Short mmCIF file of C-alpha atoms in Angstrom, two decimals:
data_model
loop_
_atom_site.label_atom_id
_atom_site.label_comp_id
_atom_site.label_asym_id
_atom_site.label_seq_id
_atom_site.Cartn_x
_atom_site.Cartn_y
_atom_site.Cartn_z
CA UNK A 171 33.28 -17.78 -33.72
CA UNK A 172 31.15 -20.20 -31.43
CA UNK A 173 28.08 -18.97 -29.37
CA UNK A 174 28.38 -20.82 -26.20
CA UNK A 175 24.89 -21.35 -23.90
CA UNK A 176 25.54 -22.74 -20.43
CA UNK A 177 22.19 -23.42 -18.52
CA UNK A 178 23.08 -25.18 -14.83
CA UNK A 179 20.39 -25.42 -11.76
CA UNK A 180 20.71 -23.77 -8.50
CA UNK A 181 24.34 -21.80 -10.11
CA UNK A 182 24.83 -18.29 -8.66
CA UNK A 183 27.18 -15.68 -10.80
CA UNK A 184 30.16 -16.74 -9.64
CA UNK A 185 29.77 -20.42 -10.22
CA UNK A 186 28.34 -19.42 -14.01
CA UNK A 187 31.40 -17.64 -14.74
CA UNK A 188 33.75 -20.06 -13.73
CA UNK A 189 31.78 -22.21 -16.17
CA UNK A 190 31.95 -19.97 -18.83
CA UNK A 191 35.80 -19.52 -18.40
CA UNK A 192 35.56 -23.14 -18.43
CA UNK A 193 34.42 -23.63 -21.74
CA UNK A 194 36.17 -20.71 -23.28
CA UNK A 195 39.75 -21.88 -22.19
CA UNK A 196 38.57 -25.26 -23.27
CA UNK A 197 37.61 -24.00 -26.89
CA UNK A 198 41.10 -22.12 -26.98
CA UNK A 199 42.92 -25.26 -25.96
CA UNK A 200 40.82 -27.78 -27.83
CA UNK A 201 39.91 -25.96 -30.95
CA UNK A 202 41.94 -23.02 -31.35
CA UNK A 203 39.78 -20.26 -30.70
CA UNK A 204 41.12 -16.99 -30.06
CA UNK A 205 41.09 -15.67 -26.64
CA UNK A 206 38.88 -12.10 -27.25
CA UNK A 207 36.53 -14.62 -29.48
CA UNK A 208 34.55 -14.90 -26.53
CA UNK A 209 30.23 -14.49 -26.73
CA UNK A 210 28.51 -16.65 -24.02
CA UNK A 211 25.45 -16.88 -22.73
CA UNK A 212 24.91 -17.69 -19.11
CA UNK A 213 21.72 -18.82 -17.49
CA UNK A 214 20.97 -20.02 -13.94
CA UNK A 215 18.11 -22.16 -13.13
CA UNK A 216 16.46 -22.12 -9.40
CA UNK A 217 14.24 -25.00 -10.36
CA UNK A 218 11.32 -23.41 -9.81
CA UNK A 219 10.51 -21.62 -13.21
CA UNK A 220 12.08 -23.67 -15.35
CA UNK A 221 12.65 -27.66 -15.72
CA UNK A 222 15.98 -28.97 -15.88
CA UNK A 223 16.34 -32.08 -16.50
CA UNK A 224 18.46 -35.36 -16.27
CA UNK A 225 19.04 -39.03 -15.28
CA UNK A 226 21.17 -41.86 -16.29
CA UNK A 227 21.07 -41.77 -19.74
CA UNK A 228 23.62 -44.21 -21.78
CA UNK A 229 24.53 -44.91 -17.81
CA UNK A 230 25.91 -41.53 -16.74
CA UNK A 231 24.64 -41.05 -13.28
CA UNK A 232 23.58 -37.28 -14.02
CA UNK A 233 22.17 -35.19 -10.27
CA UNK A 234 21.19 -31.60 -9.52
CA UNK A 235 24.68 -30.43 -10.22
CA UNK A 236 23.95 -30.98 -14.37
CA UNK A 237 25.09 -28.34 -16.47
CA UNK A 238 24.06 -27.80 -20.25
CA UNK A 239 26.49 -26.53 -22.69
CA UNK A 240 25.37 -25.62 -26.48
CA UNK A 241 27.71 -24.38 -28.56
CA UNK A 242 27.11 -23.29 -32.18
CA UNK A 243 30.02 -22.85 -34.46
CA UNK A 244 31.48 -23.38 -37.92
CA UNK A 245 31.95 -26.58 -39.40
CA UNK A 246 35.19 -28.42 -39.78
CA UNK A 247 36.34 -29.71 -36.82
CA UNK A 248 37.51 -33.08 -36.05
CA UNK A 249 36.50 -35.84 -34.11
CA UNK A 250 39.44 -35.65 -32.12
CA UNK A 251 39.38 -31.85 -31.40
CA UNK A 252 35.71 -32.45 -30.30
CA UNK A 253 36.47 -35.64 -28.56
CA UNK A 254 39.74 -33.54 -26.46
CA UNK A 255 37.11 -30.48 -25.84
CA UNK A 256 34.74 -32.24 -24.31
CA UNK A 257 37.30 -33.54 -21.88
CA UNK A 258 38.47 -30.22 -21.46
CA UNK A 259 35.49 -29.08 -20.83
CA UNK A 260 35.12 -31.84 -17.96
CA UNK A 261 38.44 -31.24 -16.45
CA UNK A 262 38.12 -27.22 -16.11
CA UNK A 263 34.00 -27.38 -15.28
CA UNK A 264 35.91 -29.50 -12.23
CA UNK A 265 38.74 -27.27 -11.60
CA UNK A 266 37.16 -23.99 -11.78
CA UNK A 267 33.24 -24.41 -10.71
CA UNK A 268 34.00 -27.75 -8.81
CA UNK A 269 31.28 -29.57 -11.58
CA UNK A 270 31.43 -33.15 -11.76
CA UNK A 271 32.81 -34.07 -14.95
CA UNK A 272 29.54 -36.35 -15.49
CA UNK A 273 26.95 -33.65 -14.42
CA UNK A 274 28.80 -31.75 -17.97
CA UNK A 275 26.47 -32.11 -20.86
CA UNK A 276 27.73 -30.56 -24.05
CA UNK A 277 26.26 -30.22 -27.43
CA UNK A 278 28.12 -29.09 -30.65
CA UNK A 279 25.82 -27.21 -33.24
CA UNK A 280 27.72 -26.95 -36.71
CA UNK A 281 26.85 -24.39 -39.47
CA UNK A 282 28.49 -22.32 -42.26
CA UNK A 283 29.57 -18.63 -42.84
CA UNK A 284 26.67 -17.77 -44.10
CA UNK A 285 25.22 -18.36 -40.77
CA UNK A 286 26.83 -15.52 -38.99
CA UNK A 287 26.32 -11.72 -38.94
CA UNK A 288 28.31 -10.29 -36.26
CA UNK A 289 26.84 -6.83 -36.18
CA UNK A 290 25.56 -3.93 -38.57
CA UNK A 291 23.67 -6.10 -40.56
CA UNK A 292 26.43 -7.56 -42.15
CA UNK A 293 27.85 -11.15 -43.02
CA UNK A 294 31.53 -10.92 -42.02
CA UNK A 295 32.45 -14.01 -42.85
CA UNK A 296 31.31 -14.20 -46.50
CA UNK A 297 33.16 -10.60 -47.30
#
C-alpha cells in the first residue's frame, strides 16, 4: 500500500498523469505492487505560489523540468528493489512524460501496519 506524492513545476494534467502512471507501473515492476493498489497524489507547481526547488546537488545537474516523488510505504524492501525502482522510475518518467531521468527526485518513506487505516476508521492491516 504506498501513498505516492508527485510535485513537478510548470506540469499540466496530462504530463502529471503520465507521471503518476510512471511511478505506479514502476512500483508494480520494481516492488510488486498490485495494479488496483493505486492512491497518488498529484500536484502541479506554476512557480509562482509555491517554491520548487533544485540545483546540482551530489553533481546531478537538476533544471525546471525537476519532479518530486514521495512515497510512503511498508517496510521491508530491499536495496535492490529500491535501487531497480528508482531506475524504473527514471526510465518510464522518460518514456511516458518525456522527464529527464536526472530532473526525477524520489524519496522512500518506510513505516509499519500500524501506520495505515484505509477507511472507516479502521486498521486493516493489523486485523
Amino acid at each position: 500500500m504506498p501513498l505516492v506524492r508527485i510535485d513537478a513545476l510548470g506540469c499540466d494534467t496530462q504530463r502529471l498523469q503520465a507521471l503518476g502512471r510512471a511511478v505506479q507501473e514502476a512500483l508494480g515492476d520494481a516492488m510488486g505492487i498490485p495494479e488496483d493498489d493505486h492512491f497518488q497524489i498529484l500536484h502541479g507547481h506554476d512557480g509562482q505560489r509555491g517554491l520548487v526547488h533544485h540545483g546540482t546537488y551530489l553533481g546531478v545537474p537538476r533544471d525546471d523540468g525537476i519532479v518530486y516523488v514521495a512515497i510512503t510505504l511498508r517496510g521491508g524492501r530491499s536495496a535492490e528493489q529500491k535501487r531497480a525502482l528508482y531506475r524504473r522510475i527514471a526510465e518510464l518518467a522518460w518514456e511516458y512524460a518525456g522527464t529527464e531521468p536526472r530532473n526525477m527526485f524520489v524519496v522512500l518513506t518506510e513505516n509499519t501496519d500500524a501506520d495505515w487505516s484505509l477507511g472507516n476508521g479502521e486498521a486493516q492491516y493489523l486485523e
